Amino acid sequence: MIIKLARGLAALSLALTSLDASGAAHAAAAEPVVLPLTDTVATLPLAVEARDGYSRDAFRHWNAGANPTDGCTTRAEVLLAEAVTAPTVGARCALTGGTWFSY
C-alpha cells in the first residue's frame, strides 16, 4: 500500500511540475532549425585568428600513413587529399606550396 501511495505521489509531483504558475502546461520545445553547413558557418561570429600557444611539435602522433614506404604521414596525406591547388611533393613527402579552403 505504501509503495502504491509513493508511486502515486511521484506521478502527481511530475504532473504538477509540468504546469506553470497559471496552471497551463509548458509549450513544447521549438523544432530545431536545420541549415546547410555554409549557412551555419556564416552565422558564427568572426574574430581575428590567434595561433598563440600552437606548436606543430605538440602533435607527434602522426603515423606513417596508408603507405609507410612513401614517407607521407597521415597529416601530409590529408593535406594532399584536401588541397584546392595541390602542393609540390618533395623528398620524404615534404610539401611546399598548395592552397586549401577553410571556413
PDB file of C-alpha atoms in Angstrom:
ATOM      1  CA  MET A   1       0.000   0.000   0.000  1.00  0.00           C
ATOM      2  CA  ILE A   2       2.813   2.436   0.894  1.00  0.00           C
ATOM      3  CA  ILE A   3       4.582   1.671  -2.403  1.00  0.00           C
ATOM      4  CA  LYS A   4       1.403   2.426  -4.392  1.00  0.00           C
ATOM      5  CA  LEU A   5       0.962   5.657  -2.452  1.00  0.00           C
ATOM      6  CA  ALA A   6       4.596   6.666  -3.086  1.00  0.00           C
ATOM      7  CA  ARG A   7       4.213   5.934  -6.812  1.00  0.00           C
ATOM      8  CA  GLY A   8       1.004   7.941  -6.937  1.00  0.00           C
ATOM      9  CA  LEU A   9       2.629  10.905  -5.192  1.00  0.00           C
ATOM     10  CA  ALA A  10       5.605  10.728  -7.572  1.00  0.00           C
ATOM     11  CA  ALA A  11       3.279  10.759 -10.590  1.00  0.00           C
ATOM     12  CA  LEU A  12       1.320  13.680  -9.135  1.00  0.00           C
ATOM     13  CA  SER A  13       4.562  15.551  -8.470  1.00  0.00           C
ATOM     14  CA  LEU A  14       5.661  15.088 -12.084  1.00  0.00           C
ATOM     15  CA  ALA A  15       2.290  16.239 -13.367  1.00  0.00           C
ATOM     16  CA  LEU A  16       2.373  19.361 -11.217  1.00  0.00           C
ATOM     17  CA  THR A  17       5.929  20.297 -12.211  1.00  0.00           C
ATOM     18  CA  SER A  18       4.864  20.363 -15.868  1.00  0.00           C
ATOM     19  CA  LEU A  19       2.415  23.168 -15.070  1.00  0.00           C
ATOM     20  CA  ASP A  20       3.493  26.793 -14.798  1.00  0.00           C
ATOM     21  CA  ALA A  21       2.143  29.259 -12.229  1.00  0.00           C
ATOM     22  CA  SER A  22      -1.044  29.795 -14.214  1.00  0.00           C
ATOM     23  CA  GLY A  23      -1.737  26.061 -14.380  1.00  0.00           C
ATOM     24  CA  ALA A  24      -1.088  25.795 -18.122  1.00  0.00           C
ATOM     25  CA  ALA A  25       1.222  23.140 -19.445  1.00  0.00           C
ATOM     26  CA  HIS A  26       4.606  24.301 -20.761  1.00  0.00           C
ATOM     27  CA  ALA A  27       4.773  24.649 -24.529  1.00  0.00           C
ATOM     28  CA  ALA A  28       6.767  22.016 -26.353  1.00  0.00           C
ATOM     29  CA  ALA A  29      10.288  22.975 -27.354  1.00  0.00           C
ATOM     30  CA  ALA A  30      10.575  24.581 -30.768  1.00  0.00           C
ATOM     31  CA  GLU A  31      11.632  22.323 -33.616  1.00  0.00           C
ATOM     32  CA  PRO A  32      15.360  22.578 -34.349  1.00  0.00           C
ATOM     33  CA  VAL A  33      16.328  24.528 -37.438  1.00  0.00           C
ATOM     34  CA  VAL A  34      18.473  22.596 -39.898  1.00  0.00           C
ATOM     35  CA  LEU A  35      20.740  24.707 -42.107  1.00  0.00           C
ATOM     36  CA  PRO A  36      23.325  23.801 -44.741  1.00  0.00           C
ATOM     37  CA  LEU A  37      26.875  23.867 -43.381  1.00  0.00           C
ATOM     38  CA  THR A  38      27.869  27.039 -45.245  1.00  0.00           C
ATOM     39  CA  ASP A  39      24.841  28.904 -43.859  1.00  0.00           C
ATOM     40  CA  THR A  40      25.555  27.638 -40.353  1.00  0.00           C
ATOM     41  CA  VAL A  41      29.196  28.704 -40.547  1.00  0.00           C
ATOM     42  CA  ALA A  42      28.089  32.133 -41.793  1.00  0.00           C
ATOM     43  CA  THR A  43      26.189  32.637 -38.507  1.00  0.00           C
ATOM     44  CA  LEU A  44      29.352  32.266 -36.412  1.00  0.00           C
ATOM     45  CA  PRO A  45      30.891  35.470 -35.066  1.00  0.00           C
ATOM     46  CA  LEU A  46      34.162  36.487 -36.735  1.00  0.00           C
ATOM     47  CA  ALA A  47      37.349  37.085 -34.784  1.00  0.00           C
ATOM     48  CA  VAL A  48      40.992  37.649 -35.569  1.00  0.00           C
ATOM     49  CA  GLU A  49      42.843  34.341 -35.833  1.00  0.00           C
ATOM     50  CA  ALA A  50      45.237  33.717 -32.966  1.00  0.00           C
ATOM     51  CA  ARG A  51      47.754  30.899 -33.033  1.00  0.00           C
ATOM     52  CA  ASP A  52      49.224  31.706 -29.639  1.00  0.00           C
ATOM     53  CA  GLY A  53      50.308  28.516 -27.940  1.00  0.00           C
ATOM     54  CA  TYR A  54      50.162  26.400 -31.125  1.00  0.00           C
ATOM     55  CA  SER A  55      53.159  24.245 -31.822  1.00  0.00           C
ATOM     56  CA  ARG A  56      53.241  21.569 -34.502  1.00  0.00           C
ATOM     57  CA  ASP A  57      55.699  19.678 -32.268  1.00  0.00           C
ATOM     58  CA  ALA A  58      52.826  19.087 -29.831  1.00  0.00           C
ATOM     59  CA  PHE A  59      51.252  16.768 -32.429  1.00  0.00           C
ATOM     60  CA  ARG A  60      53.753  13.934 -32.637  1.00  0.00           C
ATOM     61  CA  HIS A  61      51.037  11.312 -33.132  1.00  0.00           C
ATOM     62  CA  TRP A  62      51.059  11.447 -36.942  1.00  0.00           C
ATOM     63  CA  ASN A  63      51.647   7.928 -38.158  1.00  0.00           C
ATOM     64  CA  ALA A  64      53.240   6.638 -41.339  1.00  0.00           C
ATOM     65  CA  GLY A  65      50.017   6.991 -43.323  1.00  0.00           C
ATOM     66  CA  ALA A  66      48.399   4.488 -45.664  1.00  0.00           C
ATOM     67  CA  ASN A  67      51.680   3.665 -47.434  1.00  0.00           C
ATOM     68  CA  PRO A  68      54.544   3.592 -44.914  1.00  0.00           C
ATOM     69  CA  THR A  69      57.128   3.425 -47.711  1.00  0.00           C
ATOM     70  CA  ASP A  70      56.269   6.759 -49.394  1.00  0.00           C
ATOM     71  CA  GLY A  71      57.338   8.935 -46.434  1.00  0.00           C
ATOM     72  CA  CYS A  72      53.953  10.697 -46.149  1.00  0.00           C
ATOM     73  CA  THR A  73      52.445  10.993 -42.679  1.00  0.00           C
ATOM     74  CA  THR A  74      48.709  10.980 -42.167  1.00  0.00           C
ATOM     75  CA  ARG A  75      48.848  14.787 -41.951  1.00  0.00           C
ATOM     76  CA  ALA A  76      50.555  15.041 -45.344  1.00  0.00           C
ATOM     77  CA  GLU A  77      48.064  12.612 -46.896  1.00  0.00           C
ATOM     78  CA  VAL A  78      45.140  14.692 -45.632  1.00  0.00           C
ATOM     79  CA  LEU A  79      46.753  17.888 -46.916  1.00  0.00           C
ATOM     80  CA  LEU A  80      47.243  16.269 -50.333  1.00  0.00           C
ATOM     81  CA  ALA A  81      43.686  14.909 -50.415  1.00  0.00           C
ATOM     82  CA  GLU A  82      42.038  18.198 -49.395  1.00  0.00           C
ATOM     83  CA  ALA A  83      44.148  20.629 -51.412  1.00  0.00           C
ATOM     84  CA  VAL A  84      42.349  23.008 -53.767  1.00  0.00           C
ATOM     85  CA  THR A  85      45.681  23.529 -55.515  1.00  0.00           C
ATOM     86  CA  ALA A  86      47.980  20.571 -54.933  1.00  0.00           C
ATOM     87  CA  PRO A  87      51.283  21.245 -53.187  1.00  0.00           C
ATOM     88  CA  THR A  88      54.594  20.100 -54.613  1.00  0.00           C
ATOM     89  CA  VAL A  89      55.696  16.833 -53.035  1.00  0.00           C
ATOM     90  CA  GLY A  90      59.422  16.696 -52.399  1.00  0.00           C
ATOM     91  CA  ALA A  91      61.781  14.134 -50.944  1.00  0.00           C
ATOM     92  CA  ARG A  92      60.384  12.234 -47.942  1.00  0.00           C
ATOM     93  CA  CYS A  93      56.970  13.777 -48.766  1.00  0.00           C
ATOM     94  CA  ALA A  94      57.992  17.337 -47.881  1.00  0.00           C
ATOM     95  CA  LEU A  95      55.090  19.537 -49.060  1.00  0.00           C
ATOM     96  CA  THR A  96      55.550  23.054 -50.421  1.00  0.00           C
ATOM     97  CA  GLY A  97      53.012  25.425 -51.908  1.00  0.00           C
ATOM     98  CA  GLY A  98      49.402  24.435 -52.380  1.00  0.00           C
ATOM     99  CA  THR A  99      46.171  26.058 -51.252  1.00  0.00           C
ATOM    100  CA  TRP A 100      43.266  24.859 -49.125  1.00  0.00           C
ATOM    101  CA  PHE A 101      39.753  26.097 -48.428  1.00  0.00           C
ATOM    102  CA  SER A 102      38.924  26.647 -44.779  1.00  0.00           C
ATOM    103  CA  TYR A 103      35.762  28.027 -43.263  1.00  0.00           C
TER     104      TYR A 103
END
